[in-house]
Structure formats: structure tokens, C-alpha cells
Coordinates of C-alpha atoms in Angstrom, one line a residue:
M202 CA 0.0 0.0 0.0
R203 CA 2.8 2.4 0.9
S204 CA 4.6 1.8 -2.4
I205 CA 1.3 2.5 -4.4
L206 CA 0.7 5.8 -2.5
R207 CA 4.3 6.8 -3.0
I208 CA 4.1 6.2 -6.8
G209 CA 0.8 8.1 -6.9
Y210 CA 2.3 11.1 -5.1
L211 CA 5.3 11.1 -7.4
V212 CA 3.1 11.1 -10.5
L213 CA 0.9 13.8 -9.1
G214 CA 3.9 15.9 -8.1
L215 CA 5.4 15.7 -11.7
A216 CA 2.1 16.7 -13.2
T217 CA 1.7 19.7 -10.9
A218 CA 5.3 20.7 -11.5
I219 CA 4.7 20.8 -15.2
Q220 CA 1.6 22.9 -14.8
G221 CA 3.2 25.3 -12.2
S222 CA 3.7 29.0 -12.8
L223 CA 5.1 32.0 -11.1
V224 CA 2.9 33.1 -8.1
L225 CA 3.2 36.5 -6.3
H226 CA 3.8 35.8 -2.6
D227 CA 2.3 39.0 -1.4
D228 CA 0.4 39.6 1.9
S229 CA -2.3 37.1 0.8
F230 CA 0.3 34.3 0.9
Q231 CA 0.7 32.7 4.3
P232 CA 3.7 30.3 4.7
D233 CA 3.3 27.3 7.0
H234 CA 6.3 28.2 9.0
I235 CA 8.4 31.3 9.4
L236 CA 12.1 31.2 10.4
R237 CA 14.0 34.4 11.2
V238 CA 17.8 34.1 11.2
T239 CA 19.7 36.6 13.4
A240 CA 23.2 36.9 15.0
R241 CA 23.8 38.2 18.5
D242 CA 25.4 37.3 21.8
Y243 CA 23.7 34.2 23.2
T244 CA 24.3 32.3 26.4
Q245 CA 24.7 28.5 26.5
A246 CA 26.5 26.4 29.0
C247 CA 26.8 29.6 31.2
M248 CA 29.0 31.2 28.5
E249 CA 28.1 34.0 26.2
R250 CA 29.0 33.6 22.5
Y251 CA 28.2 35.5 19.4
S252 CA 26.0 33.0 17.5
V253 CA 23.7 32.6 14.5
L254 CA 20.2 31.9 15.9
V255 CA 16.8 30.8 14.4
N256 CA 13.8 32.7 15.9
G257 CA 16.1 34.0 18.6
S258 CA 17.3 30.7 20.1
S259 CA 19.4 27.6 19.6
P260 CA 18.0 25.2 18.8
G261 CA 15.3 26.9 16.7
P262 CA 11.7 25.9 16.8
E263 CA 10.6 22.3 16.1
L264 CA 9.0 21.9 12.6
R265 CA 6.5 19.2 11.7
F266 CA 5.7 18.2 8.1
Q267 CA 3.6 15.4 6.7
E268 CA 4.4 12.8 4.1
G269 CA 3.1 13.8 0.7
K270 CA 2.0 17.3 1.8
V271 CA 3.6 20.5 0.6
S272 CA 4.9 22.9 3.3
W273 CA 6.2 26.4 2.6
I274 CA 8.9 27.7 5.0
R275 CA 9.8 31.4 4.8
V276 CA 13.4 32.0 5.9
Y277 CA 14.3 35.7 6.7
N278 CA 17.9 36.7 6.7
D279 CA 17.8 39.4 9.4
M280 CA 21.6 39.4 9.6
E281 CA 23.4 42.5 8.3
D282 CA 26.7 41.0 7.1
S283 CA 26.2 37.4 6.2
N284 CA 24.3 35.2 3.7
V285 CA 22.3 32.3 4.8
T286 CA 20.5 29.3 3.5
M287 CA 18.4 26.6 5.1
H288 CA 18.9 22.9 4.3
W289 CA 16.3 20.2 5.2
H290 CA 18.7 17.5 6.3
G291 CA 17.7 14.1 4.9
L292 CA 14.7 15.3 2.9
T293 CA 14.8 15.2 -0.9
A294 CA 14.2 18.2 -3.2
F295 CA 13.9 16.5 -6.6
T296 CA 11.1 18.6 -8.2
A297 CA 11.7 21.7 -6.1
P298 CA 15.4 21.8 -6.9
F299 CA 16.1 25.3 -5.6
S300 CA 14.9 24.3 -2.1
D301 CA 17.8 22.1 -1.1
G302 CA 19.6 25.0 0.6
T303 CA 23.1 24.4 -0.7
P304 CA 24.7 27.7 -1.7
L305 CA 26.8 27.7 -4.9
A306 CA 25.5 24.2 -5.6
S307 CA 21.7 24.4 -6.0
Q308 CA 20.8 28.0 -5.1
W309 CA 22.1 31.5 -4.6
P310 CA 22.2 32.2 -0.8
I311 CA 19.7 34.5 0.8
P312 CA 21.3 38.0 1.0
P313 CA 21.1 40.1 4.1
G314 CA 17.7 41.8 4.5
H315 CA 16.0 39.3 2.2
F316 CA 13.8 36.3 2.6
F317 CA 13.3 33.1 0.5
D318 CA 10.3 30.8 0.5
Y319 CA 11.3 27.1 0.5
E320 CA 8.9 24.6 -0.8
V321 CA 9.3 21.1 0.8
R322 CA 7.2 18.0 0.3
P323 CA 8.5 14.8 2.0
E324 CA 8.1 11.7 0.0
V325 CA 5.6 9.0 1.2
G326 CA 7.7 6.4 3.0
Y327 CA 10.0 9.0 4.5
A328 CA 8.2 9.6 7.8
G329 CA 10.8 10.0 10.6
T330 CA 13.3 12.2 12.3
Y331 CA 15.2 15.0 10.5
F332 CA 16.6 18.5 11.3
Y333 CA 17.2 21.7 9.4
H334 CA 20.3 23.9 9.5
S335 CA 22.0 26.7 7.7
H336 CA 24.5 25.5 5.1
V337 CA 26.7 28.6 5.1
S338 CA 30.0 28.9 6.8
F339 CA 29.9 27.5 10.4
H340 CA 26.3 28.6 11.1
A341 CA 25.0 25.1 11.6
V342 CA 26.7 24.8 15.0
T343 CA 23.9 26.9 16.4
A344 CA 21.5 27.7 13.5
W345 CA 19.5 24.5 13.5
G346 CA 16.3 22.9 14.8
A347 CA 14.4 19.5 14.9
L348 CA 12.2 18.5 12.0
I349 CA 9.7 15.7 12.2
V350 CA 7.9 14.1 9.3
D351 CA 4.6 12.5 10.3
S352 CA 3.3 9.5 8.5
I353 CA -0.1 9.4 6.6
E354 CA -0.6 5.9 8.0
P355 CA -0.3 4.6 11.6
A356 CA 3.3 4.0 12.7
P357 CA 4.3 0.3 12.7
Y358 CA 5.3 0.6 16.4
E359 CA 3.1 1.5 19.3
Y360 CA 4.2 4.0 22.0
D361 CA 2.5 6.4 24.3
E362 CA 4.5 9.6 23.8
E363 CA 7.7 10.8 22.1
R364 CA 10.6 13.0 23.2
I365 CA 13.3 14.7 21.0
I366 CA 16.9 14.5 22.2
A367 CA 19.1 16.6 20.0
L368 CA 22.8 16.8 20.5
S369 CA 24.9 19.8 19.6
D370 CA 28.4 21.1 20.3
F371 CA 29.5 24.3 22.1
F372 CA 32.6 26.2 21.0
T373 CA 33.9 29.2 22.8
K374 CA 35.3 30.7 19.5
T375 CA 32.9 32.5 17.2
D376 CA 32.0 31.2 13.8
E377 CA 34.1 33.8 12.1
E378 CA 37.1 33.1 14.3
I379 CA 36.8 29.4 13.6
V380 CA 36.4 29.8 9.8
D381 CA 39.3 32.3 9.6
G382 CA 41.6 29.9 11.5
L383 CA 40.7 26.9 9.5
T384 CA 41.2 28.6 6.1
S385 CA 44.2 30.8 6.9
T386 CA 47.7 30.0 5.7
N387 CA 48.5 30.2 9.4
F388 CA 46.2 27.3 10.2
T389 CA 44.5 27.5 13.6
W390 CA 42.3 24.7 14.8
S391 CA 38.9 25.5 16.2
G392 CA 39.7 23.7 19.4
E393 CA 37.8 20.7 20.6
T394 CA 34.2 21.0 21.7
S395 CA 33.8 22.4 25.1
A396 CA 30.4 20.7 25.8
V397 CA 28.0 18.4 24.1
L398 CA 24.6 20.0 24.7
V399 CA 21.2 18.2 24.8
N400 CA 18.4 20.3 23.4
G401 CA 20.6 23.3 23.8
Q402 CA 21.4 22.8 27.5
G403 CA 24.4 21.5 29.4
R404 CA 27.6 22.1 31.3
L405 CA 31.1 22.7 30.0
A406 CA 32.7 19.6 31.5
T407 CA 32.5 16.9 34.2
N408 CA 32.6 18.4 37.7
A409 CA 32.0 21.9 36.4
T410 CA 30.8 24.3 39.0
G411 CA 28.2 26.9 38.5
S412 CA 24.4 27.2 38.1
C413 CA 24.1 25.8 34.5
K414 CA 21.3 23.2 34.4
L415 CA 21.5 19.9 32.6
A416 CA 18.8 19.1 30.1
A417 CA 15.9 17.1 31.6
I418 CA 13.9 14.5 29.7
S419 CA 10.7 13.7 31.6
V420 CA 8.9 10.4 31.5
E421 CA 6.1 8.8 33.4
P422 CA 6.3 5.4 35.0
G423 CA 5.1 2.4 33.0
K424 CA 4.8 4.3 29.7
T425 CA 6.6 3.5 26.4
Y426 CA 8.4 6.4 24.7
R427 CA 9.8 7.0 21.3
L428 CA 13.1 8.8 21.8
R429 CA 14.1 10.7 18.7
F430 CA 17.9 11.3 18.7
I431 CA 19.3 13.9 16.4
G432 CA 23.0 14.3 15.8
A433 CA 23.2 18.0 15.3
T434 CA 26.8 18.2 16.4
A435 CA 29.5 20.1 14.5
L436 CA 32.4 17.7 15.3
S437 CA 31.5 15.2 18.0
F438 CA 30.9 11.5 17.4
V439 CA 29.0 10.5 20.5
S440 CA 28.4 7.3 22.4
L441 CA 25.2 7.7 24.4
S442 CA 23.7 5.4 27.1
I443 CA 21.2 5.8 29.9
E444 CA 21.9 4.9 33.5
S445 CA 19.9 1.8 34.7
H446 CA 18.0 1.8 31.3
D447 CA 20.1 -0.6 29.2
V448 CA 17.4 -2.0 27.0
L449 CA 16.7 0.3 24.0
E450 CA 15.1 -0.8 20.8
I451 CA 16.1 0.9 17.6
I452 CA 13.1 1.4 15.3
E453 CA 14.2 4.1 12.9
A454 CA 17.4 5.2 11.2
D455 CA 17.6 8.4 9.1
G456 CA 13.9 8.7 8.4
H457 CA 13.2 5.0 7.7
Y458 CA 11.6 2.5 10.0
T459 CA 13.7 -0.5 10.8
K460 CA 13.1 -4.0 12.1
P461 CA 13.7 -3.8 15.9
V462 CA 17.3 -3.9 17.1
K463 CA 18.0 -4.2 20.8
T464 CA 21.0 -2.3 22.1
S465 CA 22.3 -0.8 25.3
Y466 CA 23.9 2.3 23.7
L467 CA 23.9 4.5 20.6
Q468 CA 26.7 5.8 18.5
I469 CA 25.5 9.1 16.9
A470 CA 27.7 11.0 14.5
S471 CA 27.0 14.5 13.1
G472 CA 24.0 14.3 10.7
Q473 CA 22.7 10.9 11.9
R474 CA 19.3 10.3 13.5
Y475 CA 17.8 7.3 15.3
S476 CA 14.5 6.6 17.0
V477 CA 14.4 4.1 19.9
L478 CA 11.7 2.7 22.1
L479 CA 12.3 3.2 25.9
R480 CA 10.0 1.4 28.3
A481 CA 9.9 3.6 31.4
K482 CA 10.3 1.9 34.8
S483 CA 7.3 1.0 36.9
E484 CA 6.7 2.6 40.3
S485 CA 7.8 -0.7 42.0
E486 CA 11.1 -0.6 40.0
L487 CA 11.7 3.0 41.0
R488 CA 11.2 2.1 44.6
N489 CA 13.7 -0.7 44.3
E490 CA 16.1 1.8 42.5
K491 CA 15.6 4.3 45.3
S492 CA 15.9 7.0 42.7
R493 CA 13.6 8.9 40.3
Q494 CA 16.4 10.5 38.2
F495 CA 19.0 8.8 36.0
Y496 CA 21.8 10.2 33.9
F497 CA 22.2 10.2 30.1
Q498 CA 25.9 9.7 29.7
L499 CA 27.5 11.2 26.5
T500 CA 31.1 10.5 25.6
T501 CA 32.9 11.9 22.6
M502 CA 34.9 9.4 20.6
G503 CA 37.8 9.4 18.1
R504 CA 39.2 12.8 19.3
P505 CA 42.5 13.7 21.0
T506 CA 40.6 14.3 24.2
V507 CA 37.6 12.4 25.7
L508 CA 34.8 14.6 26.9
T509 CA 32.0 13.1 29.1
T510 CA 28.8 15.1 29.6
F511 CA 25.4 14.4 31.0
A512 CA 21.6 15.1 30.8
V513 CA 18.9 13.7 33.1
L514 CA 16.1 11.3 32.6
E515 CA 13.6 12.2 35.3
Y516 CA 10.5 10.6 36.7
P517 CA 8.8 13.7 38.1
S518 CA 7.7 13.6 41.7
S519 CA 7.1 16.0 44.7
T520 CA 10.9 16.2 45.0
T521 CA 12.7 18.6 42.7
T522 CA 15.0 17.1 40.2
D523 CA 18.7 17.9 40.7
L524 CA 19.9 19.4 37.4
I525 CA 23.0 21.1 38.8
T526 CA 25.0 18.3 40.2
V527 CA 27.3 16.4 37.8
P528 CA 28.6 13.0 39.0
A529 CA 32.3 13.1 40.1
T530 CA 32.7 9.6 38.5
P531 CA 30.7 8.7 35.4
P532 CA 28.0 6.1 36.4
L533 CA 28.6 4.1 33.3
P534 CA 31.8 2.8 31.7
V535 CA 33.3 5.5 29.4
A536 CA 32.7 4.1 25.8
N537 CA 35.1 3.4 23.0
I538 CA 34.2 3.3 19.4
T539 CA 32.5 0.1 18.1
Y540 CA 33.8 0.0 14.6
G541 CA 31.1 -1.1 12.1
W542 CA 28.3 -0.5 14.6
L543 CA 25.0 -1.7 13.1
D544 CA 26.7 -2.6 9.8
Y545 CA 25.1 -5.6 8.1
T546 CA 22.6 -5.7 11.0
V547 CA 19.9 -3.0 10.7
E548 CA 17.1 -3.9 8.1
P549 CA 14.2 -2.0 6.7
Y550 CA 10.8 -2.6 8.4
Y551 CA 8.9 -2.6 5.1
P552 CA 10.0 -4.9 2.3
D553 CA 12.4 -3.1 0.0
Y554 CA 12.8 -4.5 -3.5
D555 CA 14.8 -1.7 -4.9
F556 CA 18.2 -2.6 -3.5
P557 CA 20.7 -2.7 -6.4
T558 CA 22.6 -6.0 -6.6
V559 CA 26.3 -6.0 -7.6
E560 CA 25.3 -7.3 -11.0
E561 CA 23.3 -4.1 -11.6
V562 CA 26.2 -1.7 -10.8
T563 CA 27.2 0.1 -13.9
R564 CA 30.1 2.1 -12.5
R565 CA 32.2 2.1 -9.3
I566 CA 33.6 5.4 -8.1
I567 CA 36.5 5.3 -5.6
I568 CA 36.8 8.6 -3.7
N569 CA 40.1 8.8 -1.8
V570 CA 39.9 11.2 1.1
H571 CA 42.9 12.6 3.1
Q572 CA 44.3 15.7 4.6
N573 CA 47.1 17.7 2.9
V574 CA 49.3 20.5 4.2
S575 CA 50.8 22.8 1.6
E576 CA 49.9 26.5 1.5
R577 CA 46.9 25.7 3.6
T578 CA 45.6 22.6 5.6
V579 CA 42.9 21.1 3.5
W580 CA 40.8 18.0 3.1
L581 CA 40.9 16.5 -0.4
Q582 CA 38.8 14.1 -2.4
N583 CA 40.8 12.5 -5.2
G584 CA 43.3 15.3 -4.9
Y585 CA 40.9 18.3 -4.8
D586 CA 38.9 20.2 -2.3
W587 CA 35.6 21.9 -2.8
V588 CA 34.6 25.2 -1.0
Q589 CA 31.8 27.6 -1.5
T590 CA 34.1 30.1 -3.1
F591 CA 35.2 27.9 -5.9
P592 CA 32.2 28.1 -8.4
K593 CA 31.4 31.7 -9.2
S594 CA 27.8 30.9 -9.5
P595 CA 25.7 27.9 -8.4
Y596 CA 26.0 24.8 -10.7
L597 CA 22.2 24.6 -11.0
V598 CA 22.1 28.2 -12.2
D599 CA 24.9 27.6 -14.7
I600 CA 23.0 24.5 -16.0
Y601 CA 19.9 26.7 -16.7
E602 CA 22.0 29.5 -18.1
G603 CA 23.7 27.0 -20.5
T604 CA 27.2 27.8 -19.3
L605 CA 27.9 24.4 -17.8
D606 CA 28.3 21.5 -20.3
L607 CA 27.5 18.4 -18.3
N608 CA 28.2 16.1 -21.3
A609 CA 31.7 17.4 -21.6
S610 CA 32.1 17.2 -17.8
Y611 CA 31.0 13.5 -17.9
K612 CA 33.5 12.6 -20.6
R613 CA 36.4 14.2 -18.7
A614 CA 35.2 12.4 -15.5
I615 CA 35.2 9.0 -17.3
D616 CA 38.5 9.7 -19.0
S617 CA 40.1 10.5 -15.6
G618 CA 39.5 6.9 -14.4
Y619 CA 38.1 8.3 -11.0
G620 CA 34.7 9.5 -12.3
F621 CA 35.8 13.0 -11.3
D622 CA 36.1 16.1 -13.5
N623 CA 38.8 18.3 -12.0
Q624 CA 37.8 21.3 -14.2
T625 CA 34.4 21.7 -12.6
R626 CA 35.1 19.6 -9.5
L627 CA 32.0 17.6 -10.2
F628 CA 31.2 13.9 -10.1
P629 CA 28.7 13.7 -13.0
A630 CA 26.4 10.7 -13.6
K631 CA 24.0 9.7 -16.3
M632 CA 20.4 8.9 -15.7
G633 CA 19.9 5.2 -15.3
E634 CA 23.3 4.4 -14.0
V635 CA 23.7 2.4 -10.8
L636 CA 26.7 3.7 -8.9
E637 CA 28.7 2.1 -6.2
I638 CA 30.4 4.9 -4.4
V639 CA 33.4 3.9 -2.1
W640 CA 34.8 6.4 0.3
Q641 CA 38.4 5.4 1.0
N642 CA 40.1 6.8 4.1
R643 CA 43.9 7.4 3.7
G644 CA 46.6 8.7 5.9
T645 CA 47.5 12.4 6.0
V646 CA 50.4 13.4 3.8
D647 CA 52.5 15.0 6.4
N648 CA 52.0 12.7 9.4
G649 CA 49.8 9.8 8.5
G650 CA 46.9 11.0 10.7
V651 CA 43.4 9.5 10.1
E652 CA 40.0 10.7 11.3
N653 CA 36.4 9.5 11.3
H654 CA 34.1 11.1 8.8
P655 CA 30.3 10.9 8.8
F656 CA 29.4 11.3 5.1
H657 CA 26.0 12.8 4.2
A658 CA 24.2 12.6 0.8
H659 CA 21.7 15.2 -0.5
G660 CA 19.1 14.0 -2.9
R661 CA 18.1 10.4 -3.1
H662 CA 19.1 8.3 0.0
F663 CA 21.7 5.6 -0.6
Y664 CA 21.9 2.0 0.3
D665 CA 24.7 1.6 2.8
I666 CA 26.5 -1.7 2.0
G667 CA 28.9 -1.6 4.9
G668 CA 32.5 -0.7 5.7
G669 CA 35.7 -2.1 6.9
D670 CA 39.4 -1.5 7.5
G671 CA 42.1 -1.3 4.9
L672 CA 41.1 -1.2 1.2
Y673 CA 37.7 -1.9 -0.1
N674 CA 37.5 -5.5 -1.4
L675 CA 34.4 -6.2 -3.5
T676 CA 34.5 -10.0 -3.2
E677 CA 34.9 -10.0 0.5
N678 CA 32.1 -7.5 1.0
E679 CA 29.7 -9.4 -1.2
E680 CA 30.2 -12.4 1.2
R681 CA 29.3 -10.1 4.1
L682 CA 26.2 -8.9 2.3
K683 CA 24.8 -12.4 1.8
G684 CA 21.5 -12.8 3.7
T685 CA 21.4 -9.1 4.7
H686 CA 18.9 -6.4 3.7
P687 CA 20.7 -3.0 3.5
I688 CA 18.6 0.0 4.5
P689 CA 18.5 3.4 2.8
R690 CA 20.5 6.0 4.8
D691 CA 21.5 9.6 4.2
T692 CA 24.5 9.7 6.7
S693 CA 26.9 6.9 7.5
M694 CA 30.3 6.7 9.1
L695 CA 33.7 6.3 7.4
Y696 CA 35.8 5.0 10.3
A697 CA 39.4 5.8 10.8
Y698 CA 40.3 2.4 12.6
R699 CA 43.5 4.0 14.0
K700 CA 44.8 7.4 14.9
E701 CA 47.7 7.4 12.5
T702 CA 49.3 5.4 9.8
T703 CA 51.8 6.1 7.0
A704 CA 51.1 8.8 4.4
L705 CA 48.3 7.9 2.1
A706 CA 48.0 4.4 3.5
P707 CA 44.4 3.0 3.3
S708 CA 42.7 3.0 6.7
G709 CA 39.1 2.2 6.3
W710 CA 36.3 2.4 3.7
R711 CA 32.5 3.0 3.4
A712 CA 30.5 1.9 0.4
W713 CA 27.1 3.0 -0.9
R714 CA 24.9 2.0 -3.9
I715 CA 22.5 4.4 -5.5
R716 CA 20.3 4.4 -8.6
V717 CA 20.6 7.6 -10.6
T718 CA 16.9 8.3 -11.0
D719 CA 16.4 11.9 -10.0
A720 CA 18.1 14.6 -12.0
G721 CA 19.7 17.5 -10.1
V722 CA 22.8 18.9 -8.3
W723 CA 23.4 17.0 -5.1
M724 CA 26.2 17.5 -2.6
M725 CA 27.8 14.6 -0.8
H726 CA 30.1 15.6 2.0
C727 CA 31.6 14.9 5.4
H728 CA 29.2 16.4 8.0
V729 CA 31.9 17.6 10.4
L730 CA 31.6 21.3 9.9
Q731 CA 35.3 21.9 10.3
H732 CA 36.1 19.4 7.6
M733 CA 33.5 21.0 5.2
V734 CA 35.0 24.4 5.7
M735 CA 38.4 22.8 4.9
G736 CA 37.2 21.4 1.6
M737 CA 35.8 18.0 2.4
Q738 CA 32.8 18.3 0.1
T739 CA 31.8 16.8 -3.2
V740 CA 29.1 17.7 -5.7
F741 CA 27.4 15.1 -7.9
T742 CA 25.2 16.0 -10.9
F743 CA 22.6 13.4 -11.9
G744 CA 21.6 13.7 -15.5
D745 CA 22.6 16.2 -18.2
Q746 CA 21.1 19.6 -18.9
T747 CA 18.1 18.3 -20.6
D748 CA 17.3 15.9 -17.8
I749 CA 17.7 18.5 -15.1
K750 CA 15.6 21.1 -16.9
A751 CA 12.9 18.5 -17.5
Q752 CA 12.8 17.6 -13.8
A753 CA 11.2 20.9 -12.9
R754 CA 10.8 22.9 -16.2
T755 CA 11.7 26.6 -16.3
P756 CA 12.1 28.2 -12.9
G757 CA 12.0 31.8 -13.8
R758 CA 14.8 34.4 -13.9
G759 CA 14.4 35.3 -10.3
Y760 CA 16.1 32.0 -9.3
L761 CA 19.1 32.7 -11.5
T762 CA 20.4 35.9 -10.0
Y763 CA 21.8 36.6 -6.5
G764 CA 19.2 38.7 -4.8
G765 CA 16.8 38.1 -7.8
S766 CA 13.1 38.7 -7.7
V767 CA 12.4 35.3 -6.0
Y768 CA 14.2 36.8 -2.9
G769 CA 11.7 39.1 -1.3
N770 CA 12.6 42.0 1.0
A771 CA 10.8 44.9 2.8
T772 CA 10.1 46.7 -0.4
Y773 CA 8.7 44.0 -2.7
S774 CA 7.1 40.6 -2.6
P775 CA 8.8 37.7 -4.5
S776 CA 7.4 36.0 -7.6
V777 CA 7.9 32.3 -6.8
R778 CA 7.4 29.1 -8.9
H779 CA 5.2 26.5 -7.3
F780 CA 7.0 23.3 -8.3
F781 CA 4.3 21.1 -6.7

């Protein structure tokens, strides 16, 4: 039934897109949600920091969409000296291609003093947990918020209530200081995160003094809760567990229901989301425990220093919950990385007949990633970095303007042997191809250092076919895949497996399969913000100029110019194409 509904919505969406026209968004137009982006001094973890905020806070307001239904989100850029975009992390933007929120890839950013109306319609079958964030500079460390897509059908799991538990990092340096240090010839690291916050609250470190409160997640005895975990961190790869609650049941990963997987802990990287079922303790169990509050313990992994922070799971009573005291000794063992966590294990809840077999793969693209130090310290993919200042205008705009020849780019990419065109820094693909994309970790040129990278794909979700140490071996991985049912994901972890090795030595891989079915310009990148700023981003084009233009027809000139007529301001209302 779900597959029939999904096909029906896709056909309806295509028909509507073809018929769409420019619509004046004047005072008679009422968006479903309004987000206003500002920058000012803001206090978190008892420290004041100049931060980019959404509706005056971090995190911004929770948004709820519904499968198959169009939502309009008006994003105001109220900052005076910075562009902004908004990306709907994990959601697709196939027939509203200018709504993906990727500056210099799929749209011009929103200039100061302007606003842009984003059109988003989640596909049927994508009910789940997401988040939104700015895709400019280092904004996403604070400019983000939870986004939930509700199903048009009853959920396959029963629970009484749900709670959002979103993780983010706190840095004492400002966005501008961090970006300047990372991109300078006199490279300066951002510093490690000072705190992992839960829903924007927390303390700087274990045993910190002061009045900062820990986040509290309230539950009632005997009820079953869906805990929606969101990895909105900038840098931190977090292991999370709950004191005296060691039976969690994973039911969703990156917006897709899974068959239940029991676990006592989660590993959550930047960009990843999971839902778990938590069965709250009964009153008799609480009496035996002699406590009504328990710690969430969060430990950062794979970094030079280990940071352990906390939140509180509370069963409210007449006694006030203590949100000030931090345990002198962590109540749970401090976690190490479990390499390959959930690989070859998690399976889709609904039957999925679209997984591409190895026989269907038409092309394999190996993307070697490593850090290099020359004039600047950069992260490279197949020898090149990608930053927002490289293209002079967005690729999607150039495609509509006729100044980007994707057929020539594709030929250069094939001739390179890597599937990469170094002139445009694109990975072009033809419609109908079935790609196997292998992210290959390699040691840093100067010292052999290796790091973990959560890779995120825009556009169509990929099938994660696992990972491992060393070099990717197709034959060995096919043996591991036997009897498994890979699930679509949008963010998965390329592990380092060691802190250092020799220069350019292979040290871990992650492999995906994806059908090229939806034309457009789609970024695929490490979701660690520092690595993105330092060049660890790739851009894929699916289809040629004809395919991409046919996907959504003519958008209107206002989309093709920075600050064009589709970007409204205080003096005029924008003329917007309704793609759905």
C-alpha cells in the first residue's frame, strides 16, 4: 500500500510541477512556517558567545511536516553582514530543486535583508526524524532545529509519547574566528568541543561548577516512549547510554523504519538520527532503585581528548529534580568506538525490492579522502577540495544558463578513471546508472593521521552496504552482504580504525549503492563542519542539462540571480514558482 501511495504522489507531483507557474507571494500568501535568522550574543552552558540563531534561540523551533504534503517555509535573513540558506537535512528536493539549501551548488544564498520561500514535500515512505540547518560557513553549529515528518498511516510501532533528544556542540570561539583559523595559511584549529549539549542545554565539563542546568527529559512510570535522537553536532561523534536503562530498541534510522534492534547504547555522528523505544520503569522498579532520576551519559569518541557530559532522565515527583550536580565519577563505563556499529545488521521494516545488486552496478567510483598540508591545511577528495568560493555561481544556475556543459564534464570524468572532473570539480552521472560509491580513508600526507568522517548525501538516500578496515574488497564485501537487507540512509560513518598510519596508506572504507533516478545537483560531504570548511565536500550531478531542466521545467529568472526577484525584502514581494 505504501509503495502504491508513493508512486501516486510522485506522478501527481510531476504533473503539478509541469503545470506550475510564477505566483506572487504578497500579503495574501501565508507560509506554513516562518524562520528568522539573526546573529547576536547568546548564552549557552553559562557562557556568552556571538552566535547565529533561528527565531532567537538555539535550537530553533521544532517543525512538523507530513508525508506527501507541501509545506512552505519562509526564511528571513535578518543578519546585516552574512548570507544564509536553510537545508532540510535528509529530505529530498527533486522537483523543487532550488529548495535544497546548498549555496553555490543548488541556489544562490539569501542576501542580508531578504527572505526566501522554501517549498518542501517529504516523499511518502520518509516519515521519521530529521533536522534543518544553515548550510553557510559555520552557522550550523547553532542555526538548526528539529524537523519531524509525520506518517499518513499509523506507525508500525506503538508508543505512548515521544521525546526529542538533539545533540549539539559548544565552541567558545565564534563562527568567524573558527572559519578564519581553518582557512588561513597560518592554520589555527577550532579547538575541541567544550560541551555536548542536549536540546541546547548542558555544562562545560564533568565536575564543572556553577548554576548551569543539565537538560531534563521527563517520562512517566510504565509508559513507552519513542526517543528521537538527532546528531546536530558540528564535530563530536558521541556514544550515548542511559543509567539503569540498558534495553533500548532501535526502530528508525535516518527517516526509515527498521526492524527492531535491541541495544544498550547508541553511536551518533553528526548528521545521523535514530529513534528508539524506551519502556519507562514502573513505580515498583523505581522504589527498588531508590531514585527517580538517572543520567544520560554522553562520551565523545575518536578525538584527541575524551569529553563526558550528561543530561537527566527524570520521573517527576514532589521532589525537585537535581539538574545542577554532575557526577564526580561517570556512572557508566566510558565508551570506546565500536567499529562497524549496526553494519550488516539493521534492516528495513517494510520490504524493499529496490536494493541494487552487484550485477546491476554500472560504475564504481572510488573517492580517496585525506588531509594535505601545503599553503593551507585542507581535506581533499581524489586530490581536490571543494569550497563555496570555488564556483562563481551555483552549478544549477549555470545549467539553466547554459554555461555548464555536463556532457563534456561527464566525458572528462570518465577519462580520468576516477569518475571525477577536476575542471568543474564535479562527479557527473547519467540517468539510469547504478553507482557504487566507495569512500576510501587514507593517511594524512605530512603525518599519516586519520580521522572519522560521517558522510552525508543530499538528494536520493543511498543503500549503505557496509564498511571495513584497509582497502575496499568487492568479493569479501559481497560475502558479508549475503543474507542481509541494506537500509536506505543519508548519513553513515567512514571510520578511521586508527589514529595514524603512513602517508596515504588505506585506513578504512565505506560503500554505498544508489540508482541515478532523479536529476539534479546533489552534494555529498563529510558532515563535520570543520572538515566541510576545509574542503571535504563533493558535488554530484545526476543527468545532463536536458534531464535536469525536464525535472522541474523553467524556474523563472528570479532564481538565477543573486538577490533576484524570488528573494523578497521589505520593499517588494517575490514571484515564486510552485513546483508542486
